[in-house]
């Protein structure tokens, strides 16, 4: 009985330590995982799908699209992970605190950061993982191992868009390959013998099973990149919505937590409380603020 109590307790402590290490401290584990998955997908695409598609006569520009997006994505990844997101220091605090006004709803004047011992500028937040306050804080991204703030949001958006484009292009090309295989082999007009020994016409489920047995790694890769495309596509749409409305993920979450919704007009609607988003200045100006922030920090991080 003592052992049965001690062992689960120790496992629980070890699990908590692992989770704390992964999600509550800066770690390169997710960066390595992300790069390994990307290398695996591109390796399978290069050595399997590309060669088959070449033989089937699929247009070369389409086949090369994932390779053209790869260096752009890699460049945005490096810039996003290495760029200063907007770390607030004592030397730049006075200038950054003047950029955004306090809306008196999400951001109150006079609130001090107990860790940095400085007044929090509007739209800033202290990141517990990086142990710094970040100007126009959006979120901490484990995949790039860096905060997303005022000065690297543009790189993050481009990184997301190119990553989704890479996944979508590989999924499209792989799907075209399977369609070509099915059409050229005339599988849809074939038949098979079921477990009862009866001849049946080709069914979609049997066709998928046949393709999986013939091209197991390619089918698995296709399922993975389709799922990735859907997830990344949804996240890209959400990130673009935030950019066009001049919100951050942190602010969006805060609006939901306080039970309010940001709106261009401060008028009650259907009995709900709606506050004006004072940071939104129209789509064009909101995008300009993302790609050309109001100020530039020094290169050195503190």
PDB file of C-alpha atoms in Angstrom:
ATOM      1  CA  UNK A   1       0.000   0.000   0.000  1.00  0.00           C
ATOM      2  CA  UNK A   2       2.860   2.375   0.800  1.00  0.00           C
ATOM      3  CA  UNK A   3       4.508   1.673  -2.583  1.00  0.00           C
ATOM      4  CA  UNK A   4       1.191   2.116  -4.411  1.00  0.00           C
ATOM      5  CA  UNK A   5       0.893   5.556  -2.800  1.00  0.00           C
ATOM      6  CA  UNK A   6       4.494   6.672  -3.250  1.00  0.00           C
ATOM      7  CA  UNK A   7       4.910   5.691  -6.910  1.00  0.00           C
ATOM      8  CA  UNK A   8       1.921   7.707  -8.251  1.00  0.00           C
ATOM      9  CA  UNK A   9       3.042  10.656  -6.121  1.00  0.00           C
ATOM     10  CA  UNK A  10       6.557  10.536  -7.582  1.00  0.00           C
ATOM     11  CA  UNK A  11       5.152  10.204 -11.105  1.00  0.00           C
ATOM     12  CA  UNK A  12       2.956  13.199 -10.492  1.00  0.00           C
ATOM     13  CA  UNK A  13       5.922  15.249  -9.279  1.00  0.00           C
ATOM     14  CA  UNK A  14       8.003  14.216 -12.286  1.00  0.00           C
ATOM     15  CA  UNK A  15       5.142  15.093 -14.635  1.00  0.00           C
ATOM     16  CA  UNK A  16       4.771  18.492 -13.013  1.00  0.00           C
ATOM     17  CA  UNK A  17       8.496  19.135 -13.374  1.00  0.00           C
ATOM     18  CA  UNK A  18       8.430  18.181 -17.057  1.00  0.00           C
ATOM     19  CA  UNK A  19       5.373  20.361 -17.746  1.00  0.00           C
ATOM     20  CA  UNK A  20       6.939  23.245 -15.827  1.00  0.00           C
ATOM     21  CA  UNK A  21      10.121  22.833 -17.851  1.00  0.00           C
ATOM     22  CA  UNK A  22       8.186  22.832 -21.132  1.00  0.00           C
ATOM     23  CA  UNK A  23       5.647  25.583 -20.539  1.00  0.00           C
ATOM     24  CA  UNK A  24       6.973  27.781 -17.740  1.00  0.00           C
ATOM     25  CA  UNK A  25      10.597  28.245 -18.762  1.00  0.00           C
ATOM     26  CA  UNK A  26      12.226  29.164 -22.046  1.00  0.00           C
ATOM     27  CA  UNK A  27      13.132  26.005 -23.914  1.00  0.00           C
ATOM     28  CA  UNK A  28      14.386  25.102 -27.388  1.00  0.00           C
ATOM     29  CA  UNK A  29      12.568  21.762 -27.351  1.00  0.00           C
ATOM     30  CA  UNK A  30       9.600  22.979 -29.392  1.00  0.00           C
ATOM     31  CA  UNK A  31      11.927  24.732 -31.843  1.00  0.00           C
ATOM     32  CA  UNK A  32      13.791  21.453 -32.413  1.00  0.00           C
ATOM     33  CA  UNK A  33      10.492  19.566 -32.736  1.00  0.00           C
ATOM     34  CA  UNK A  34       9.165  22.086 -35.238  1.00  0.00           C
ATOM     35  CA  UNK A  35      12.328  21.908 -37.358  1.00  0.00           C
ATOM     36  CA  UNK A  36      12.379  18.100 -37.204  1.00  0.00           C
ATOM     37  CA  UNK A  37       8.766  17.860 -38.409  1.00  0.00           C
ATOM     38  CA  UNK A  38       9.469  20.326 -41.188  1.00  0.00           C
ATOM     39  CA  UNK A  39      12.551  18.386 -42.273  1.00  0.00           C
ATOM     40  CA  UNK A  40      10.596  15.103 -42.235  1.00  0.00           C
ATOM     41  CA  UNK A  41       7.799  16.502 -44.404  1.00  0.00           C
ATOM     42  CA  UNK A  42      10.181  18.093 -46.898  1.00  0.00           C
ATOM     43  CA  UNK A  43      12.312  14.954 -46.986  1.00  0.00           C
ATOM     44  CA  UNK A  44       9.309  12.770 -47.793  1.00  0.00           C
ATOM     45  CA  UNK A  45       8.049  15.286 -50.357  1.00  0.00           C
ATOM     46  CA  UNK A  46      11.440  15.518 -52.056  1.00  0.00           C
ATOM     47  CA  UNK A  47      12.316  11.814 -52.229  1.00  0.00           C
ATOM     48  CA  UNK A  48       8.856  10.388 -52.863  1.00  0.00           C
ATOM     49  CA  UNK A  49       6.206  12.821 -54.098  1.00  0.00           C
ATOM     50  CA  UNK A  50       8.430  15.057 -56.236  1.00  0.00           C
ATOM     51  CA  UNK A  51       9.860  12.131 -58.221  1.00  0.00           C
ATOM     52  CA  UNK A  52       6.465  10.530 -58.865  1.00  0.00           C
ATOM     53  CA  UNK A  53       4.921  13.863 -59.848  1.00  0.00           C
ATOM     54  CA  UNK A  54       7.815  14.565 -62.197  1.00  0.00           C
ATOM     55  CA  UNK A  55       7.130  11.287 -64.007  1.00  0.00           C
ATOM     56  CA  UNK A  56       3.398  12.035 -64.153  1.00  0.00           C
ATOM     57  CA  UNK A  57       4.031  15.371 -65.864  1.00  0.00           C
ATOM     58  CA  UNK A  58       2.713  17.682 -63.164  1.00  0.00           C
ATOM     59  CA  UNK A  59       3.860  21.283 -63.924  1.00  0.00           C
ATOM     60  CA  UNK A  60       7.306  22.098 -62.535  1.00  0.00           C
ATOM     61  CA  UNK A  61       6.342  25.575 -61.150  1.00  0.00           C
ATOM     62  CA  UNK A  62       3.732  23.897 -58.948  1.00  0.00           C
ATOM     63  CA  UNK A  63       6.232  21.278 -57.753  1.00  0.00           C
ATOM     64  CA  UNK A  64       8.780  23.977 -56.891  1.00  0.00           C
ATOM     65  CA  UNK A  65       6.338  26.179 -54.947  1.00  0.00           C
ATOM     66  CA  UNK A  66       7.072  24.578 -51.528  1.00  0.00           C
ATOM     67  CA  UNK A  67      10.818  25.054 -52.115  1.00  0.00           C
ATOM     68  CA  UNK A  68      10.311  28.720 -53.032  1.00  0.00           C
ATOM     69  CA  UNK A  69       8.370  29.352 -49.824  1.00  0.00           C
ATOM     70  CA  UNK A  70      10.924  27.535 -47.655  1.00  0.00           C
ATOM     71  CA  UNK A  71      13.719  30.198 -47.597  1.00  0.00           C
ATOM     72  CA  UNK A  72      11.173  32.968 -46.997  1.00  0.00           C
ATOM     73  CA  UNK A  73       9.705  31.018 -44.093  1.00  0.00           C
ATOM     74  CA  UNK A  74      13.167  30.233 -42.691  1.00  0.00           C
ATOM     75  CA  UNK A  75      14.152  33.894 -42.876  1.00  0.00           C
ATOM     76  CA  UNK A  76      10.982  35.013 -41.076  1.00  0.00           C
ATOM     77  CA  UNK A  77      11.531  32.306 -38.459  1.00  0.00           C
ATOM     78  CA  UNK A  78      15.065  33.512 -37.724  1.00  0.00           C
ATOM     79  CA  UNK A  79      13.996  37.165 -37.592  1.00  0.00           C
ATOM     80  CA  UNK A  80      11.017  36.349 -35.387  1.00  0.00           C
ATOM     81  CA  UNK A  81      13.078  34.302 -32.959  1.00  0.00           C
ATOM     82  CA  UNK A  82      16.107  36.597 -32.832  1.00  0.00           C
ATOM     83  CA  UNK A  83      14.527  40.053 -33.114  1.00  0.00           C
ATOM     84  CA  UNK A  84      13.878  42.197 -30.074  1.00  0.00           C
ATOM     85  CA  UNK A  85      10.090  41.941 -29.569  1.00  0.00           C
ATOM     86  CA  UNK A  86      10.004  45.227 -27.660  1.00  0.00           C
ATOM     87  CA  UNK A  87      11.720  44.625 -24.347  1.00  0.00           C
ATOM     88  CA  UNK A  88      11.104  47.541 -22.002  1.00  0.00           C
ATOM     89  CA  UNK A  89      14.178  48.771 -20.162  1.00  0.00           C
ATOM     90  CA  UNK A  90      14.865  51.772 -17.961  1.00  0.00           C
ATOM     91  CA  UNK A  91      16.554  53.516 -20.887  1.00  0.00           C
ATOM     92  CA  UNK A  92      13.586  53.286 -23.260  1.00  0.00           C
ATOM     93  CA  UNK A  93      10.748  53.269 -20.720  1.00  0.00           C
ATOM     94  CA  UNK A  94      10.137  57.031 -20.899  1.00  0.00           C
ATOM     95  CA  UNK A  95       9.682  56.984 -24.683  1.00  0.00           C
ATOM     96  CA  UNK A  96       7.597  53.793 -24.849  1.00  0.00           C
ATOM     97  CA  UNK A  97       5.152  54.921 -22.182  1.00  0.00           C
ATOM     98  CA  UNK A  98       4.149  57.854 -24.425  1.00  0.00           C
ATOM     99  CA  UNK A  99       3.222  55.748 -27.466  1.00  0.00           C
ATOM    100  CA  UNK A 100      -0.151  54.369 -26.339  1.00  0.00           C
ATOM    101  CA  UNK A 101      -2.773  56.008 -24.169  1.00  0.00           C
ATOM    102  CA  UNK A 102      -4.350  54.159 -21.262  1.00  0.00           C
ATOM    103  CA  UNK A 103      -7.904  53.074 -22.078  1.00  0.00           C
ATOM    104  CA  UNK A 104      -8.825  52.828 -18.355  1.00  0.00           C
ATOM    105  CA  UNK A 105     -10.436  49.450 -19.051  1.00  0.00           C
ATOM    106  CA  UNK A 106      -7.724  46.960 -19.879  1.00  0.00           C
ATOM    107  CA  UNK A 107      -4.794  49.215 -19.053  1.00  0.00           C
ATOM    108  CA  UNK A 108      -4.718  51.486 -16.035  1.00  0.00           C
ATOM    109  CA  UNK A 109      -2.262  54.285 -15.422  1.00  0.00           C
ATOM    110  CA  UNK A 110       0.060  53.886 -12.459  1.00  0.00           C
ATOM    111  CA  UNK A 111       0.199  50.072 -12.397  1.00  0.00           C
ATOM    112  CA  UNK A 112       3.693  48.924 -11.494  1.00  0.00           C
ATOM    113  CA  UNK A 113       5.432  45.770 -12.609  1.00  0.00           C
ATOM    114  CA  UNK A 114       6.635  44.154  -9.373  1.00  0.00           C
ATOM    115  CA  UNK A 115       9.451  42.308 -11.160  1.00  0.00           C
ATOM    116  CA  UNK A 116      10.842  45.092 -13.355  1.00  0.00           C
ATOM    117  CA  UNK A 117       9.940  47.805 -10.808  1.00  0.00           C
ATOM    118  CA  UNK A 118       8.631  50.108 -13.550  1.00  0.00           C
ATOM    119  CA  UNK A 119       5.238  51.534 -14.437  1.00  0.00           C
ATOM    120  CA  UNK A 120       3.613  49.390 -17.099  1.00  0.00           C
ATOM    121  CA  UNK A 121       3.093  51.209 -20.406  1.00  0.00           C
ATOM    122  CA  UNK A 122      -0.311  50.701 -22.018  1.00  0.00           C
ATOM    123  CA  UNK A 123      -0.563  47.455 -24.034  1.00  0.00           C
ATOM    124  CA  UNK A 124       2.529  46.008 -22.341  1.00  0.00           C
ATOM    125  CA  UNK A 125       2.779  42.854 -20.257  1.00  0.00           C
ATOM    126  CA  UNK A 126       5.415  41.102 -18.202  1.00  0.00           C
ATOM    127  CA  UNK A 127       6.382  37.748 -19.730  1.00  0.00           C
ATOM    128  CA  UNK A 128       7.103  35.227 -17.017  1.00  0.00           C
ATOM    129  CA  UNK A 129       9.093  33.015 -19.392  1.00  0.00           C
ATOM    130  CA  UNK A 130      11.435  35.752 -20.609  1.00  0.00           C
ATOM    131  CA  UNK A 131      11.255  37.648 -17.288  1.00  0.00           C
ATOM    132  CA  UNK A 132      10.879  40.993 -19.092  1.00  0.00           C
ATOM    133  CA  UNK A 133       8.123  43.480 -19.845  1.00  0.00           C
ATOM    134  CA  UNK A 134       7.292  43.609 -23.562  1.00  0.00           C
ATOM    135  CA  UNK A 135       5.912  46.587 -25.473  1.00  0.00           C
ATOM    136  CA  UNK A 136       2.572  45.816 -27.213  1.00  0.00           C
ATOM    137  CA  UNK A 137       2.773  42.250 -25.919  1.00  0.00           C
ATOM    138  CA  UNK A 138       0.886  39.671 -27.989  1.00  0.00           C
ATOM    139  CA  UNK A 139       1.967  36.281 -26.603  1.00  0.00           C
ATOM    140  CA  UNK A 140       4.996  34.102 -25.961  1.00  0.00           C
ATOM    141  CA  UNK A 141       5.452  31.659 -28.840  1.00  0.00           C
ATOM    142  CA  UNK A 142       7.126  28.383 -27.883  1.00  0.00           C
ATOM    143  CA  UNK A 143       7.700  27.504 -31.567  1.00  0.00           C
ATOM    144  CA  UNK A 144      10.080  30.445 -32.050  1.00  0.00           C
ATOM    145  CA  UNK A 145      11.161  30.538 -28.380  1.00  0.00           C
ATOM    146  CA  UNK A 146      10.541  34.268 -28.146  1.00  0.00           C
ATOM    147  CA  UNK A 147       7.875  36.783 -27.235  1.00  0.00           C
ATOM    148  CA  UNK A 148       5.760  38.326 -29.978  1.00  0.00           C
ATOM    149  CA  UNK A 149       5.623  42.069 -29.451  1.00  0.00           C
ATOM    150  CA  UNK A 150       5.600  45.393 -31.247  1.00  0.00           C
ATOM    151  CA  UNK A 151       8.801  44.874 -33.215  1.00  0.00           C
ATOM    152  CA  UNK A 152       8.561  41.288 -34.423  1.00  0.00           C
ATOM    153  CA  UNK A 153       4.808  40.879 -35.011  1.00  0.00           C
ATOM    154  CA  UNK A 154       5.340  41.535 -38.724  1.00  0.00           C
ATOM    155  CA  UNK A 155       7.844  38.677 -38.912  1.00  0.00           C
ATOM    156  CA  UNK A 156       5.455  36.415 -37.023  1.00  0.00           C
ATOM    157  CA  UNK A 157       2.589  37.144 -39.427  1.00  0.00           C
ATOM    158  CA  UNK A 158       4.789  36.458 -42.455  1.00  0.00           C
ATOM    159  CA  UNK A 159       6.109  33.316 -40.782  1.00  0.00           C
ATOM    160  CA  UNK A 160       2.561  32.062 -40.194  1.00  0.00           C
ATOM    161  CA  UNK A 161       1.403  32.879 -43.733  1.00  0.00           C
ATOM    162  CA  UNK A 162       4.384  31.204 -45.407  1.00  0.00           C
ATOM    163  CA  UNK A 163       4.130  28.170 -43.110  1.00  0.00           C
ATOM    164  CA  UNK A 164       0.455  27.756 -43.973  1.00  0.00           C
ATOM    165  CA  UNK A 165       1.313  28.245 -47.649  1.00  0.00           C
ATOM    166  CA  UNK A 166       3.970  25.538 -47.485  1.00  0.00           C
ATOM    167  CA  UNK A 167       1.616  23.055 -45.854  1.00  0.00           C
ATOM    168  CA  UNK A 168      -1.220  23.882 -48.275  1.00  0.00           C
ATOM    169  CA  UNK A 169       0.995  23.596 -51.372  1.00  0.00           C
ATOM    170  CA  UNK A 170       2.421  20.220 -50.306  1.00  0.00           C
ATOM    171  CA  UNK A 171      -1.089  18.970 -49.484  1.00  0.00           C
ATOM    172  CA  UNK A 172      -2.382  20.157 -52.875  1.00  0.00           C
ATOM    173  CA  UNK A 173       0.457  18.592 -54.858  1.00  0.00           C
ATOM    174  CA  UNK A 174       0.183  15.302 -52.966  1.00  0.00           C
ATOM    175  CA  UNK A 175      -3.581  15.218 -53.512  1.00  0.00           C
ATOM    176  CA  UNK A 176      -3.055  15.878 -57.242  1.00  0.00           C
ATOM    177  CA  UNK A 177      -0.562  13.005 -57.312  1.00  0.00           C
ATOM    178  CA  UNK A 178      -3.073  10.561 -55.808  1.00  0.00           C
ATOM    179  CA  UNK A 179      -5.804  11.744 -58.179  1.00  0.00           C
ATOM    180  CA  UNK A 180      -3.480  11.156 -61.109  1.00  0.00           C
ATOM    181  CA  UNK A 181      -2.619   7.672 -59.822  1.00  0.00           C
ATOM    182  CA  UNK A 182      -6.302   6.770 -59.439  1.00  0.00           C
ATOM    183  CA  UNK A 183      -7.225   8.101 -62.891  1.00  0.00           C
ATOM    184  CA  UNK A 184      -4.312   6.515 -64.740  1.00  0.00           C
ATOM    185  CA  UNK A 185      -4.801   3.127 -63.062  1.00  0.00           C
ATOM    186  CA  UNK A 186      -8.581   3.253 -63.638  1.00  0.00           C
ATOM    187  CA  UNK A 187      -9.115   2.123 -60.036  1.00  0.00           C
ATOM    188  CA  UNK A 188     -12.573   3.657 -59.717  1.00  0.00           C
ATOM    189  CA  UNK A 189     -13.901   1.259 -62.355  1.00  0.00           C
ATOM    190  CA  UNK A 190     -12.302  -1.790 -60.759  1.00  0.00           C
ATOM    191  CA  UNK A 191     -13.704  -4.286 -58.281  1.00  0.00           C
ATOM    192  CA  UNK A 192     -12.537  -6.369 -55.325  1.00  0.00           C
ATOM    193  CA  UNK A 193     -13.493  -9.548 -53.493  1.00  0.00           C
ATOM    194  CA  UNK A 194     -14.819  -8.976 -49.974  1.00  0.00           C
ATOM    195  CA  UNK A 195     -14.476 -11.260 -46.948  1.00  0.00           C
ATOM    196  CA  UNK A 196     -17.547 -13.262 -47.997  1.00  0.00           C
ATOM    197  CA  UNK A 197     -16.009 -13.957 -51.404  1.00  0.00           C
ATOM    198  CA  UNK A 198     -18.405 -11.672 -53.251  1.00  0.00           C
ATOM    199  CA  UNK A 199     -17.277  -9.261 -55.934  1.00  0.00           C
ATOM    200  CA  UNK A 200     -17.961  -5.619 -55.142  1.00  0.00           C
ATOM    201  CA  UNK A 201     -17.442  -2.371 -56.975  1.00  0.00           C
ATOM    202  CA  UNK A 202     -14.692  -0.025 -55.865  1.00  0.00           C
ATOM    203  CA  UNK A 203     -15.539   1.967 -52.729  1.00  0.00           C
ATOM    204  CA  UNK A 204     -13.807   5.030 -51.334  1.00  0.00           C
ATOM    205  CA  UNK A 205     -12.810   3.284 -48.100  1.00  0.00           C
ATOM    206  CA  UNK A 206     -11.232   0.375 -49.966  1.00  0.00           C
ATOM    207  CA  UNK A 207      -9.499   2.826 -52.323  1.00  0.00           C
ATOM    208  CA  UNK A 208      -7.987   4.720 -49.378  1.00  0.00           C
ATOM    209  CA  UNK A 209      -6.845   1.449 -47.807  1.00  0.00           C
ATOM    210  CA  UNK A 210      -5.265   0.388 -51.095  1.00  0.00           C
ATOM    211  CA  UNK A 211      -3.418   3.692 -51.461  1.00  0.00           C
ATOM    212  CA  UNK A 212      -2.253   3.495 -47.852  1.00  0.00           C
ATOM    213  CA  UNK A 213      -0.847  -0.008 -48.375  1.00  0.00           C
ATOM    214  CA  UNK A 214       0.846   1.098 -51.601  1.00  0.00           C
ATOM    215  CA  UNK A 215       2.121   4.520 -50.418  1.00  0.00           C
ATOM    216  CA  UNK A 216       1.919   4.388 -46.591  1.00  0.00           C
ATOM    217  CA  UNK A 217       4.338   7.219 -45.823  1.00  0.00           C
ATOM    218  CA  UNK A 218       2.855   9.540 -48.456  1.00  0.00           C
ATOM    219  CA  UNK A 219      -0.708   8.956 -47.210  1.00  0.00           C
ATOM    220  CA  UNK A 220       0.404   9.609 -43.626  1.00  0.00           C
ATOM    221  CA  UNK A 221       2.192  12.787 -44.726  1.00  0.00           C
ATOM    222  CA  UNK A 222      -0.881  13.958 -46.639  1.00  0.00           C
ATOM    223  CA  UNK A 223      -3.096  13.519 -43.581  1.00  0.00           C
ATOM    224  CA  UNK A 224      -0.587  15.430 -41.454  1.00  0.00           C
ATOM    225  CA  UNK A 225      -0.215  18.390 -43.836  1.00  0.00           C
ATOM    226  CA  UNK A 226      -3.998  18.619 -44.366  1.00  0.00           C
ATOM    227  CA  UNK A 227      -4.505  18.841 -40.607  1.00  0.00           C
ATOM    228  CA  UNK A 228      -1.662  21.349 -40.379  1.00  0.00           C
ATOM    229  CA  UNK A 229      -3.162  23.437 -43.174  1.00  0.00           C
ATOM    230  CA  UNK A 230      -6.529  23.607 -41.418  1.00  0.00           C
ATOM    231  CA  UNK A 231      -5.001  24.540 -38.050  1.00  0.00           C
ATOM    232  CA  UNK A 232      -2.579  27.096 -39.500  1.00  0.00           C
ATOM    233  CA  UNK A 233      -5.239  28.509 -41.798  1.00  0.00           C
ATOM    234  CA  UNK A 234      -7.570  29.119 -38.873  1.00  0.00           C
ATOM    235  CA  UNK A 235      -4.773  30.684 -36.814  1.00  0.00           C
ATOM    236  CA  UNK A 236      -3.725  32.880 -39.759  1.00  0.00           C
ATOM    237  CA  UNK A 237      -7.292  34.169 -40.090  1.00  0.00           C
ATOM    238  CA  UNK A 238      -7.403  34.926 -36.368  1.00  0.00           C
ATOM    239  CA  UNK A 239      -4.011  36.686 -36.460  1.00  0.00           C
ATOM    240  CA  UNK A 240      -5.036  38.759 -39.496  1.00  0.00           C
ATOM    241  CA  UNK A 241      -8.274  39.722 -37.732  1.00  0.00           C
ATOM    242  CA  UNK A 242      -6.266  40.932 -34.739  1.00  0.00           C
ATOM    243  CA  UNK A 243      -3.894  42.875 -36.995  1.00  0.00           C
ATOM    244  CA  UNK A 244      -6.697  44.529 -38.976  1.00  0.00           C
ATOM    245  CA  UNK A 245      -8.531  45.550 -35.798  1.00  0.00           C
ATOM    246  CA  UNK A 246      -5.334  46.541 -33.944  1.00  0.00           C
ATOM    247  CA  UNK A 247      -5.681  44.041 -31.123  1.00  0.00           C
ATOM    248  CA  UNK A 248      -3.230  41.637 -29.569  1.00  0.00           C
ATOM    249  CA  UNK A 249      -3.908  38.100 -28.393  1.00  0.00           C
ATOM    250  CA  UNK A 250      -3.405  39.314 -24.835  1.00  0.00           C
ATOM    251  CA  UNK A 251      -5.992  42.080 -25.280  1.00  0.00           C
ATOM    252  CA  UNK A 252      -8.452  39.765 -27.038  1.00  0.00           C
ATOM    253  CA  UNK A 253      -8.235  37.355 -24.116  1.00  0.00           C
ATOM    254  CA  UNK A 254      -8.676  40.185 -21.615  1.00  0.00           C
ATOM    255  CA  UNK A 255     -11.778  41.457 -23.416  1.00  0.00           C
ATOM    256  CA  UNK A 256     -13.356  38.018 -23.099  1.00  0.00           C
ATOM    257  CA  UNK A 257     -12.305  37.671 -19.478  1.00  0.00           C
ATOM    258  CA  UNK A 258     -13.952  40.936 -18.421  1.00  0.00           C
ATOM    259  CA  UNK A 259     -17.059  40.082 -20.437  1.00  0.00           C
ATOM    260  CA  UNK A 260     -16.750  42.948 -22.898  1.00  0.00           C
ATOM    261  CA  UNK A 261     -16.285  43.199 -26.635  1.00  0.00           C
ATOM    262  CA  UNK A 262     -14.085  45.794 -28.367  1.00  0.00           C
ATOM    263  CA  UNK A 263     -15.967  47.902 -30.885  1.00  0.00           C
ATOM    264  CA  UNK A 264     -15.461  51.079 -32.858  1.00  0.00           C
ATOM    265  CA  UNK A 265     -18.342  52.699 -31.023  1.00  0.00           C
ATOM    266  CA  UNK A 266     -18.955  52.817 -27.299  1.00  0.00           C
ATOM    267  CA  UNK A 267     -22.673  52.109 -27.542  1.00  0.00           C
ATOM    268  CA  UNK A 268     -24.553  49.386 -25.619  1.00  0.00           C
ATOM    269  CA  UNK A 269     -25.839  46.631 -27.864  1.00  0.00           C
ATOM    270  CA  UNK A 270     -28.460  44.048 -26.833  1.00  0.00           C
ATOM    271  CA  UNK A 271     -27.846  44.823 -23.189  1.00  0.00           C
ATOM    272  CA  UNK A 272     -24.150  43.969 -23.422  1.00  0.00           C
ATOM    273  CA  UNK A 273     -21.326  46.267 -22.488  1.00  0.00           C
ATOM    274  CA  UNK A 274     -19.227  47.377 -25.447  1.00  0.00           C
ATOM    275  CA  UNK A 275     -16.172  49.570 -25.069  1.00  0.00           C
ATOM    276  CA  UNK A 276     -14.411  51.536 -27.735  1.00  0.00           C
ATOM    277  CA  UNK A 277     -11.106  50.133 -28.950  1.00  0.00           C
ATOM    278  CA  UNK A 278      -9.113  53.357 -28.841  1.00  0.00           C
ATOM    279  CA  UNK A 279      -6.114  51.745 -30.549  1.00  0.00           C
ATOM    280  CA  UNK A 280      -7.840  50.987 -33.858  1.00  0.00           C
ATOM    281  CA  UNK A 281      -7.340  53.643 -36.528  1.00  0.00           C
ATOM    282  CA  UNK A 282      -8.684  51.902 -39.607  1.00  0.00           C
ATOM    283  CA  UNK A 283      -7.415  48.911 -41.538  1.00  0.00           C
ATOM    284  CA  UNK A 284      -4.612  50.686 -43.409  1.00  0.00           C
ATOM    285  CA  UNK A 285      -3.225  52.484 -40.361  1.00  0.00           C
ATOM    286  CA  UNK A 286      -3.504  49.319 -38.261  1.00  0.00           C
ATOM    287  CA  UNK A 287      -1.446  47.364 -40.776  1.00  0.00           C
ATOM    288  CA  UNK A 288       1.036  50.230 -41.043  1.00  0.00           C
ATOM    289  CA  UNK A 289       1.482  50.121 -37.274  1.00  0.00           C
ATOM    290  CA  UNK A 290       2.329  46.408 -37.490  1.00  0.00           C
ATOM    291  CA  UNK A 291       4.889  46.724 -40.277  1.00  0.00           C
ATOM    292  CA  UNK A 292       6.260  50.124 -39.240  1.00  0.00           C
ATOM    293  CA  UNK A 293       6.131  50.500 -35.443  1.00  0.00           C
ATOM    294  CA  UNK A 294       6.138  53.959 -33.908  1.00  0.00           C
ATOM    295  CA  UNK A 295       9.683  53.661 -32.568  1.00  0.00           C
ATOM    296  CA  UNK A 296      12.719  51.418 -32.928  1.00  0.00           C
ATOM    297  CA  UNK A 297      14.544  49.911 -29.982  1.00  0.00           C
ATOM    298  CA  UNK A 298      18.255  49.479 -29.766  1.00  0.00           C
ATOM    299  CA  UNK A 299      19.806  46.245 -30.910  1.00  0.00           C
ATOM    300  CA  UNK A 300      20.962  45.180 -27.494  1.00  0.00           C
ATOM    301  CA  UNK A 301      18.614  43.286 -25.214  1.00  0.00           C
ATOM    302  CA  UNK A 302      18.653  43.807 -21.477  1.00  0.00           C
TER     303      UNK A 302
END
